[in-house]
Coordinates of C-alpha atoms in Angstrom, one line a residue:
Chain A
M23 CA -0.3 30.4 -27.0
P24 CA -4.1 30.1 -27.5
E25 CA -5.0 29.8 -23.8
G26 CA -2.8 32.7 -22.8
S27 CA -4.0 34.9 -25.5
A28 CA -7.6 34.3 -24.9
Q29 CA -7.2 34.8 -21.2
G30 CA -5.0 37.8 -21.8
S31 CA -7.6 39.8 -23.5
T32 CA -10.1 39.0 -20.7
V33 CA -7.6 39.7 -18.0
A34 CA -6.4 42.9 -19.6
A35 CA -9.8 44.3 -19.2
N36 CA -9.8 43.2 -15.6
F37 CA -6.5 44.7 -14.6
K38 CA -8.2 47.7 -13.2
A39 CA -11.8 46.6 -13.3
A40 CA -11.4 43.6 -11.0
P41 CA -13.5 44.0 -7.9
A42 CA -11.6 44.7 -4.7
A43 CA -11.3 41.9 -2.1
T44 CA -13.8 43.0 0.5
G45 CA -16.0 41.3 3.0
P46 CA -14.8 38.0 4.5
A47 CA -11.1 37.5 4.7
V48 CA -11.4 34.3 2.6
R49 CA -12.4 34.0 -1.0
A50 CA -12.3 30.6 -2.6
S51 CA -13.2 29.4 -6.0
A52 CA -12.9 26.1 -7.7
T53 CA -11.5 26.1 -11.2
G54 CA -13.2 22.9 -12.3
T55 CA -11.9 22.9 -15.8
G56 CA -11.2 19.5 -17.1
C57 CA -13.4 17.8 -14.5
P58 CA -16.9 16.7 -15.4
P59 CA -19.4 17.5 -12.7
R60 CA -20.0 14.7 -10.3
R61 CA -23.4 13.2 -10.2
A62 CA -25.4 11.8 -7.3
R63 CA -23.3 9.5 -5.2
L64 CA -23.2 7.9 -1.8
P65 CA -22.4 10.1 1.2
R66 CA -18.6 10.3 1.8
G67 CA -17.3 7.1 3.3
A68 CA -20.5 5.3 2.9
A69 CA -18.9 2.7 0.7
A70 CA -16.2 2.0 3.2
R71 CA -18.8 1.8 6.0
L72 CA -20.8 -0.6 3.9
C73 CA -17.8 -2.8 3.4
S74 CA -16.9 -2.8 7.0
R75 CA -20.2 -4.4 8.0
D76 CA -20.0 -8.2 8.2
T77 CA -23.7 -8.5 7.3
A78 CA -23.0 -6.5 4.1
R79 CA -20.1 -8.7 3.3
L80 CA -22.3 -11.7 3.6
A81 CA -24.9 -10.1 1.4
L82 CA -22.2 -9.4 -1.2
L83 CA -21.1 -13.0 -1.1
V84 CA -24.7 -14.2 -1.6
W85 CA -25.1 -11.8 -4.4
S86 CA -21.9 -13.1 -6.0
A87 CA -23.1 -16.7 -5.6
L88 CA -26.2 -15.8 -7.5
L89 CA -24.1 -14.3 -10.2
I90 CA -22.0 -17.4 -10.5
L91 CA -25.0 -19.8 -10.9
P92 CA -25.2 -19.3 -14.7
A93 CA -21.5 -20.0 -15.0
R94 CA -22.1 -23.4 -13.3
A95 CA -24.4 -24.3 -16.1
L96 CA -21.6 -24.2 -18.6
P97 CA -20.4 -27.4 -20.2
A98 CA -18.0 -29.4 -18.1
E99 CA -15.1 -28.6 -20.3
G100 CA -15.8 -24.9 -20.0
V101 CA -15.4 -22.4 -22.9
L102 CA -12.0 -21.8 -24.3
G103 CA -10.7 -24.7 -22.2
T104 CA -11.5 -22.8 -19.0
D105 CA -11.6 -24.8 -15.7
Y106 CA -13.7 -22.5 -13.6
A107 CA -15.9 -19.4 -13.5
V108 CA -15.1 -16.8 -10.8
V109 CA -16.8 -13.7 -9.3
Q110 CA -15.1 -11.3 -6.9
T111 CA -15.9 -8.1 -5.1
A112 CA -13.4 -5.5 -3.9
G113 CA -9.6 -6.0 -3.9
F114 CA -9.3 -3.2 -6.5
V115 CA -10.8 -5.3 -9.3
G116 CA -14.3 -3.7 -9.2
F117 CA -17.4 -3.5 -7.1
V118 CA -18.2 -6.8 -8.8
A119 CA -16.0 -8.6 -11.3
A120 CA -16.7 -11.8 -13.1
G121 CA -14.6 -14.0 -15.3
V122 CA -13.1 -17.4 -16.0
G123 CA -9.9 -19.2 -15.0
W124 CA -7.6 -22.0 -15.9
E125 CA -5.8 -24.5 -13.7
L126 CA -2.1 -24.8 -14.7
G127 CA -1.3 -28.0 -12.8
P128 CA -2.2 -28.8 -9.2
N129 CA -0.8 -25.6 -7.7
H130 CA -1.1 -22.8 -10.2
E131 CA -4.1 -20.9 -11.5
I132 CA -4.7 -17.9 -13.7
N133 CA -7.9 -16.1 -14.2
T134 CA -9.2 -13.0 -15.9
L135 CA -12.0 -10.8 -14.6
L136 CA -14.1 -8.0 -16.1
G137 CA -14.9 -5.6 -13.3
Y138 CA -17.4 -2.8 -12.9
V139 CA -17.2 0.2 -10.6
P140 CA -20.4 2.2 -10.4
E141 CA -20.2 6.0 -10.1
S142 CA -22.0 5.8 -6.7
I143 CA -18.6 4.5 -5.4
T144 CA -16.0 6.4 -7.3
G145 CA -17.9 9.3 -8.8
F146 CA -17.3 7.7 -12.3
E147 CA -18.5 4.6 -14.0
L148 CA -15.4 2.6 -14.7
W149 CA -14.7 -0.8 -16.4
Q150 CA -11.6 -2.7 -15.5
L151 CA -9.9 -5.8 -16.8
T152 CA -7.8 -7.9 -14.5
G153 CA -5.4 -10.8 -15.0
K154 CA -4.6 -12.8 -11.9
Y155 CA -2.0 -15.4 -11.2
E156 CA -2.3 -17.6 -8.1
Y157 CA 0.1 -20.1 -6.5
H158 CA -1.6 -22.6 -4.2
P159 CA 1.2 -24.6 -2.5
F160 CA -1.2 -26.4 -0.1
A161 CA -4.2 -27.0 -2.5
R162 CA -6.3 -30.1 -2.1
E163 CA -9.4 -30.9 -4.2
G164 CA -12.5 -32.9 -3.9
F165 CA -14.3 -31.5 -0.9
G166 CA -18.0 -30.8 -0.4
A167 CA -20.9 -32.3 -2.2
G168 CA -22.4 -31.3 -5.6
G169 CA -19.3 -29.9 -7.2
R170 CA -15.6 -30.0 -7.6
T171 CA -14.2 -27.8 -4.9
K172 CA -10.8 -26.8 -3.7
A173 CA -9.3 -26.1 -0.3
S174 CA -6.2 -23.9 -0.2
P175 CA -5.4 -22.6 3.3
L176 CA -2.9 -20.1 2.1
Y177 CA -2.1 -18.9 -1.4
L178 CA -0.1 -16.1 -3.0
G179 CA -0.9 -14.1 -6.1
F180 CA -0.3 -11.2 -8.4
S181 CA -2.9 -9.1 -10.4
L182 CA -2.5 -6.7 -13.2
I183 CA -5.4 -4.3 -13.5
Y184 CA -6.3 -2.2 -16.5
G185 CA -8.6 0.7 -16.1
H186 CA -10.5 1.7 -19.3
S187 CA -11.0 5.5 -19.4
P188 CA -9.9 8.3 -21.5
R189 CA -8.5 9.9 -18.3
L190 CA -6.1 7.0 -17.9
H191 CA -3.0 6.9 -20.1
F192 CA -1.6 3.9 -22.0
G193 CA 0.7 4.6 -24.9
D194 CA 1.4 8.1 -26.1
L195 CA 0.5 11.1 -24.0
P196 CA -1.6 13.9 -25.4
E197 CA 0.3 16.1 -27.8
E198 CA 0.6 19.1 -25.4
Y199 CA 3.2 17.2 -23.3
P200 CA 6.8 17.9 -24.3
N201 CA 7.8 14.3 -24.5
P202 CA 6.0 10.9 -24.5
N203 CA 7.7 9.9 -21.2
Y204 CA 6.5 12.9 -19.2
Y205 CA 4.4 10.5 -17.0
P206 CA 4.5 6.7 -16.6
E207 CA 1.5 4.7 -17.7
T208 CA -1.5 5.4 -15.5
A209 CA -4.0 2.8 -17.0
F210 CA -2.3 -0.2 -15.4
R211 CA -1.9 -1.0 -11.7
C212 CA -0.7 -4.2 -10.0
T213 CA -1.4 -5.8 -6.7
L214 CA 0.2 -8.5 -4.7
N215 CA -2.3 -10.9 -3.1
V216 CA -2.4 -13.4 -0.2
G217 CA -5.5 -15.4 0.4
T218 CA -7.3 -18.5 1.6
A219 CA -9.8 -20.6 -0.3
F220 CA -12.3 -23.2 1.1
P221 CA -15.3 -25.2 0.0
L222 CA -18.6 -23.6 0.4
G223 CA -21.9 -25.1 -0.8
G224 CA -20.4 -27.0 -3.8
M225 CA -18.2 -24.0 -4.8
T226 CA -14.9 -22.6 -3.6
A227 CA -15.0 -19.4 -1.7
Y228 CA -12.0 -17.3 -1.2
A229 CA -10.9 -14.2 0.8
E230 CA -7.8 -12.2 -0.1
Y231 CA -5.8 -9.3 1.1
D232 CA -4.6 -7.4 -2.0
A233 CA -1.9 -4.7 -1.7
L234 CA -1.3 -2.2 -4.5
C235 CA 2.3 -2.5 -5.8
I236 CA 2.9 1.2 -5.2
G237 CA 1.7 0.6 -1.7
V238 CA 4.1 -2.3 -1.2
I239 CA 7.0 0.0 -2.4
A240 CA 5.9 2.8 0.0
Y241 CA 5.5 0.3 2.8
Y242 CA 9.0 -1.2 2.2
R243 CA 10.5 2.3 2.3
A244 CA 8.7 3.4 5.5
P245 CA 7.2 0.4 7.4
R246 CA 7.1 2.2 10.7
W247 CA 5.2 5.2 9.3
F248 CA 2.5 2.9 8.0
Q249 CA 2.4 0.8 11.2
E250 CA 1.9 4.1 13.2
H251 CA -0.8 5.4 11.0
Y252 CA -2.9 2.4 9.9
R253 CA -4.2 -0.8 11.5
A254 CA -3.1 -4.3 10.8
Y255 CA 0.6 -3.5 11.0
G256 CA 0.0 -0.7 8.6
L257 CA -1.3 -3.0 5.8
E258 CA -4.7 -1.3 6.0
G259 CA -3.0 1.7 4.4
I260 CA -1.9 0.0 1.2
G261 CA -4.5 -2.7 0.4
S262 CA -7.9 -4.0 0.5
L263 CA -9.8 -7.1 1.3
A264 CA -11.5 -9.1 -1.5
F265 CA -14.1 -11.8 -1.5
G266 CA -14.9 -14.2 -4.2
L267 CA -16.4 -17.5 -5.4
K268 CA -15.1 -20.0 -7.9
G269 CA -17.2 -22.7 -9.6
Y270 CA -15.0 -25.5 -10.9
Y271 CA -16.5 -27.4 -13.9
Chain B
M6 CA -9.3 -31.8 5.7
P7 CA -11.1 -30.2 8.7
S8 CA -7.9 -28.6 9.9
G9 CA -7.3 -26.8 6.6
R10 CA -10.9 -25.6 6.5
A11 CA -10.6 -24.4 10.1
L12 CA -7.4 -22.5 9.2
S13 CA -9.2 -21.0 6.2
L14 CA -12.1 -19.7 8.3
L15 CA -9.6 -18.4 10.9
L16 CA -7.7 -16.5 8.2
V17 CA -11.0 -15.1 6.9
L18 CA -11.9 -14.0 10.4
A19 CA -8.5 -12.5 11.0
L20 CA -8.6 -10.6 7.7
G21 CA -12.0 -9.3 8.5
L22 CA -11.1 -8.1 11.9
A23 CA -7.7 -6.8 11.2
A24 CA -8.2 -4.9 7.9
P25 CA -11.8 -4.1 7.6
S26 CA -11.6 -1.7 4.6
C27 CA -12.5 -2.7 1.1
R28 CA -11.5 -0.8 -2.0
Y29 CA -13.1 -1.5 -5.3
S30 CA -10.7 0.3 -7.7
P31 CA -7.2 1.8 -7.7
W32 CA -8.9 4.9 -9.2
E33 CA -11.5 5.5 -6.5
T34 CA -12.0 9.2 -5.6
D35 CA -13.8 9.1 -2.3
P36 CA -11.3 10.0 0.4
D37 CA -11.3 8.9 4.1
C38 CA -8.9 11.7 5.0
T39 CA -9.9 15.3 4.3
D40 CA -8.2 18.6 5.1
K41 CA -10.3 21.3 3.6
P42 CA -9.8 25.1 4.0
G43 CA -12.8 25.8 6.2
K44 CA -11.4 24.2 9.3
N45 CA -7.9 25.5 8.6
L46 CA -9.1 29.1 8.1
A47 CA -11.0 29.0 11.3
S48 CA -7.8 27.8 13.0
L49 CA -5.8 30.5 11.3
A50 CA -8.3 33.2 12.4
L51 CA -7.5 32.3 16.0
R52 CA -3.8 33.1 15.4
E53 CA -4.6 36.5 13.8
A54 CA -3.9 38.5 17.0
G55 CA -0.8 36.5 18.0
G56 CA 1.8 38.8 16.4
S57 CA 2.6 41.1 13.5
D58 CA 5.0 39.0 11.4
V59 CA 3.9 36.1 9.3
R60 CA 5.9 32.9 9.3
I61 CA 4.9 30.3 6.7
A62 CA 6.3 26.8 6.2
L63 CA 6.5 25.7 2.6
L64 CA 6.4 22.0 1.6
T65 CA 6.5 20.7 -1.9
D66 CA 7.0 17.6 -4.0
S67 CA 6.9 14.9 -1.3
H68 CA 6.0 12.3 -4.1
N69 CA 4.9 9.5 -1.7
N70 CA 8.0 9.8 0.5
V71 CA 6.0 9.5 3.7
D72 CA 9.1 9.0 5.9
R73 CA 10.6 12.2 4.6
L74 CA 7.3 14.0 5.0
D75 CA 7.0 12.7 8.6
E76 CA 10.5 13.9 9.4
V77 CA 9.7 17.4 8.0
V78 CA 6.4 17.5 9.9
S79 CA 8.2 16.7 13.1
W80 CA 10.8 19.5 12.5
I81 CA 8.0 22.0 11.8
N82 CA 6.0 21.0 14.8
A83 CA 9.1 21.2 17.0
R84 CA 9.6 24.9 16.0
G85 CA 6.2 26.1 17.3
D86 CA 6.6 29.5 15.5
I87 CA 4.9 28.7 12.2
D88 CA 1.6 30.5 11.5
F89 CA 0.5 28.3 8.7
V90 CA 1.8 25.8 6.1
I91 CA 1.4 25.9 2.4
V92 CA 1.8 22.6 0.5
L93 CA 2.8 23.4 -3.0
G94 CA 1.7 20.2 -4.7
D95 CA 3.0 16.9 -6.1
I96 CA 2.2 15.0 -2.9
T97 CA 1.6 12.0 -5.2
N98 CA 3.2 10.3 -8.2
Q99 CA 0.1 9.1 -10.0
G100 CA -2.8 11.0 -8.5
L101 CA -4.2 7.9 -6.9
L102 CA -6.4 8.0 -3.9
L103 CA -4.1 5.8 -1.7
E104 CA -1.2 8.2 -2.4
Y105 CA -3.4 11.1 -1.5
E106 CA -4.5 9.3 1.7
W107 CA -0.9 8.8 2.8
A108 CA 0.0 12.5 2.3
C109 CA -3.2 13.8 3.9
T110 CA -2.7 11.5 6.9
G111 CA 0.9 12.7 7.3
L112 CA 0.2 16.4 6.8
R113 CA -2.7 16.4 9.3
D114 CA -0.1 15.6 11.9
L115 CA 1.0 19.3 11.5
N116 CA 0.0 21.5 14.3
A117 CA -0.3 24.6 12.1
P118 CA -3.2 25.2 9.6
R119 CA -2.6 23.9 6.2
F120 CA -3.5 25.1 2.6
Y121 CA -2.9 23.2 -0.6
T122 CA -2.1 23.9 -4.3
I123 CA -2.5 21.0 -6.7
G124 CA 0.6 19.7 -8.5
N125 CA 0.9 18.3 -12.0
H126 CA 1.4 14.7 -10.7
D127 CA -1.6 15.1 -8.4
A128 CA -3.8 16.0 -11.4
I129 CA -3.3 12.8 -13.4
S130 CA -5.5 9.7 -13.3
F131 CA -8.5 10.9 -11.4
G132 CA -6.4 13.0 -9.1
K133 CA -8.3 16.2 -9.8
E134 CA -11.4 14.8 -8.2
V135 CA -9.5 13.4 -5.3
F136 CA -7.8 16.7 -4.6
R137 CA -11.2 18.5 -4.7
E138 CA -12.8 16.0 -2.4
M139 CA -9.8 16.0 0.0
F140 CA -8.5 19.5 0.0
G141 CA -11.2 21.7 -1.6
P142 CA -10.9 24.2 -4.4
Y143 CA -7.9 24.5 -6.7
D144 CA -7.8 28.3 -6.2
L145 CA -7.9 29.9 -2.8
A146 CA -7.2 33.3 -1.4
F147 CA -7.1 34.5 2.2
R148 CA -5.9 37.5 4.2
F149 CA -3.8 37.2 7.4
R150 CA -2.2 40.0 9.3
N151 CA -2.7 42.6 6.6
S152 CA -1.2 40.4 3.9
R153 CA -2.9 38.6 1.1
F154 CA -2.1 35.0 0.1
I155 CA -3.3 33.7 -3.2
L156 CA -3.0 30.0 -4.1
Y157 CA -3.7 29.2 -7.8
N158 CA -3.6 26.3 -10.2
A159 CA -1.0 26.7 -12.9
N160 CA -0.8 23.1 -14.3
K161 CA -1.3 24.1 -17.9
F162 CA -0.9 20.5 -19.3
E163 CA -3.5 19.0 -17.0
F164 CA -6.1 21.8 -17.0
S165 CA -7.4 24.1 -19.6
G166 CA -7.9 27.8 -18.9
V167 CA -5.4 28.0 -16.1
P168 CA -4.2 30.1 -14.3
D169 CA -7.5 31.7 -13.6
Y170 CA -6.3 35.3 -14.0
D171 CA -9.6 36.8 -13.2
F172 CA -9.6 35.1 -9.9
I173 CA -6.0 36.2 -9.2
A174 CA -6.8 39.8 -10.1
A175 CA -9.9 39.9 -7.9
A176 CA -8.0 38.3 -5.0
A177 CA -5.0 40.6 -5.3
A178 CA -7.1 43.8 -5.6
V179 CA -6.8 46.1 -2.6
A180 CA -10.2 47.2 -1.2
G181 CA -10.8 50.8 -0.3
G182 CA -9.5 51.5 3.2
E183 CA -7.7 48.1 3.4
T184 CA -4.2 48.0 4.8
R185 CA -2.1 45.7 2.7
I186 CA 1.5 44.9 3.4
H187 CA 2.3 41.9 1.2
T188 CA 0.5 40.2 -1.7
V189 CA 2.0 36.7 -2.4
A190 CA 0.9 34.2 -5.0
F191 CA 1.6 30.5 -4.8
S192 CA 1.4 27.7 -7.4
H193 CA 3.1 24.4 -8.0
V194 CA 4.4 25.1 -11.5
P195 CA 6.6 28.2 -11.8
P196 CA 6.1 30.6 -14.8
E197 CA 9.0 29.3 -16.7
V198 CA 9.4 28.0 -20.3
D199 CA 8.6 24.4 -20.2
V200 CA 5.0 24.2 -19.0
Y201 CA 4.6 27.8 -20.1
T202 CA 5.5 29.2 -23.5
Q203 CA 7.7 32.3 -23.5
A204 CA 4.7 34.4 -24.5
E205 CA 2.8 33.0 -21.5
V206 CA 5.7 33.8 -19.2
D207 CA 5.9 37.3 -20.5
F208 CA 2.2 37.8 -20.0
E209 CA 2.1 36.3 -16.5
E210 CA 5.1 38.5 -15.4
A211 CA 3.3 41.6 -16.6
F212 CA 0.1 40.5 -15.0
M213 CA 1.5 39.8 -11.6
A214 CA 3.3 43.2 -11.6
A215 CA 0.2 45.0 -12.8
N216 CA -1.9 43.4 -10.1
G217 CA 0.5 44.3 -7.2
V218 CA 1.7 40.8 -6.5
D219 CA 5.0 41.3 -4.6
F220 CA 6.4 37.9 -5.3
T221 CA 5.4 34.3 -6.3
V222 CA 6.4 31.0 -4.7
H223 CA 6.5 27.6 -6.4
G224 CA 7.7 24.0 -6.3
H225 CA 8.1 21.5 -9.2
R226 CA 11.8 21.9 -9.7
D227 CA 13.0 20.2 -6.4
V228 CA 15.8 22.7 -5.8
Y229 CA 16.0 26.2 -4.5
S230 CA 16.1 29.2 -6.8
L231 CA 15.2 32.8 -6.7
V232 CA 14.9 35.0 -9.8
Q233 CA 13.7 38.5 -10.4
D234 CA 11.9 39.3 -13.6
G235 CA 12.0 42.5 -15.7
F236 CA 9.2 44.0 -13.7
G237 CA 11.0 43.5 -10.4
T238 CA 8.8 40.7 -9.2
R239 CA 10.7 37.9 -7.5
H240 CA 9.9 34.2 -8.3
L241 CA 10.9 31.8 -5.5
I242 CA 11.2 28.0 -6.1
V243 CA 11.6 26.0 -2.9
P244 CA 13.4 22.6 -2.5
S245 CA 11.4 19.4 -2.2
V246 CA 10.4 17.3 0.8
E247 CA 11.6 14.4 -1.3
R248 CA 15.1 15.8 -0.7
A249 CA 14.2 16.3 3.0
Y250 CA 13.7 20.0 2.9
Y251 CA 11.1 22.5 3.9
S252 CA 11.3 26.3 3.6
V253 CA 10.3 29.1 5.8
L254 CA 9.0 32.4 4.5
T255 CA 9.0 35.3 7.1
L256 CA 7.1 38.4 6.2
T257 CA 7.4 41.3 8.6
A258 CA 5.0 44.1 9.2
G259 CA 7.9 46.4 8.1
D260 CA 7.6 45.0 4.5
A261 CA 10.7 42.8 4.8
V262 CA 10.9 39.2 3.5
T263 CA 13.3 36.4 4.6
V264 CA 13.6 33.0 2.9
E265 CA 15.1 30.1 4.7
T266 CA 15.6 26.5 3.6
C267 CA 15.5 24.0 6.4
Q268 CA 16.2 20.5 7.5
D269 CA 16.7 20.0 11.2
T270 CA 18.3 23.5 11.1
C271 CA 17.7 26.4 8.8
T272 CA 19.9 28.4 6.4
T273 CA 18.9 32.0 5.4
R274 CA 18.9 32.0 1.6
A275 CA 17.6 35.5 0.8
S276 CA 16.1 38.6 2.3
W277 CA 14.9 41.8 0.8

């Protein structure tokens, strides 16, 4: 009992010596053990406000387009047999995420994204790896000039997101836990996605609504509660918008 | 395919107008909903002169069951006799921001002031940071109608150096000239062998008795229990919101205590 013993000796001295509670009726202290101090960050809610502005969204898309330009310079066959390069912002995959994808026939795609979340948004710098599957039942190719593009008015998808941090658990728990199944894995999260894709300047732009799987479960159990407390039939409470660009080779 | 492109643009517009929030990671820590002690203590101060007894609603272990939480909140609001509410932790399963947002949003529907202890589930992932941003410090003490209420963090697996016994000792101490009726300590994890070792249990029991804590209140176990340790201190565990329960603790100015477990109606479980 190392913690208890160490504290015990300190506390024993304080049994009688502890100062009496005087002054204001309220005393509060934060026991911040286990939490590194947070560094400079945006004011609370600033990220959400930023995201809610259409002009900011446009800026993010332009920024994403700039990021994708080097990918368009790749050989036509792509590396590792890839069919396109992709960048995305939001939708739980990162402030910005970039990667490559494969077309599996006319209606199916998979892609993988490496995402970055700066500490100005979450309080911690975090890298994430995402695998996405998309089903495009209405996809048509060959639109626009200057590149192979795709139009897909409505598609469905699924993402598996891995967060890389010592604070997130994958595999065995730390030894202080009584059994390895004390908690489920915390390093993986999944989302269910619905989106639309359209040609834009020789590339394919897409917008998605991505719902966290735990949110889908909670919504399924209590749809009325979500509808009463959040916008968009309650879907605001369980998911996020996402915007991205794909450059097909 | 102009019609397809028009449909796409329409869907983008609809998405943007209907659900304008973007989230960049499942592990974000910056909450939209907050319910910190300052506002609740100010609200509680306004109730100070409203009576002599103290009636506290206890909620614990809702674990994302927002419908059950909503039901319990509506029962508590319908009573109209609760002075304040203590939420004993495990409002989430994975300590994720979205889970916290649901609980915070639901709990802010309560008419009475609210105070929070962090649960072990709330502290995993980046939940420690979310809790602090949303609800404030892990340890909190306040006085109301001549009784002292101490909320402390006892999640030994997720934090090092807890409980903060120096904090508890200072918070429990009676000032010169102070009239004190009850001193009650609240944490999510009870002092039982599991999270605690037997030696830690023995120490905490002795510590609480030595510092004048009348009894302690906890969640974590989901079902009701009340035990009295060798020093005479009672340790109350209240049933979970997940099982559609809340509990009511009534402290009288005459030093009596009553415990009820409630759904739409209440059952008296203990009094002393």
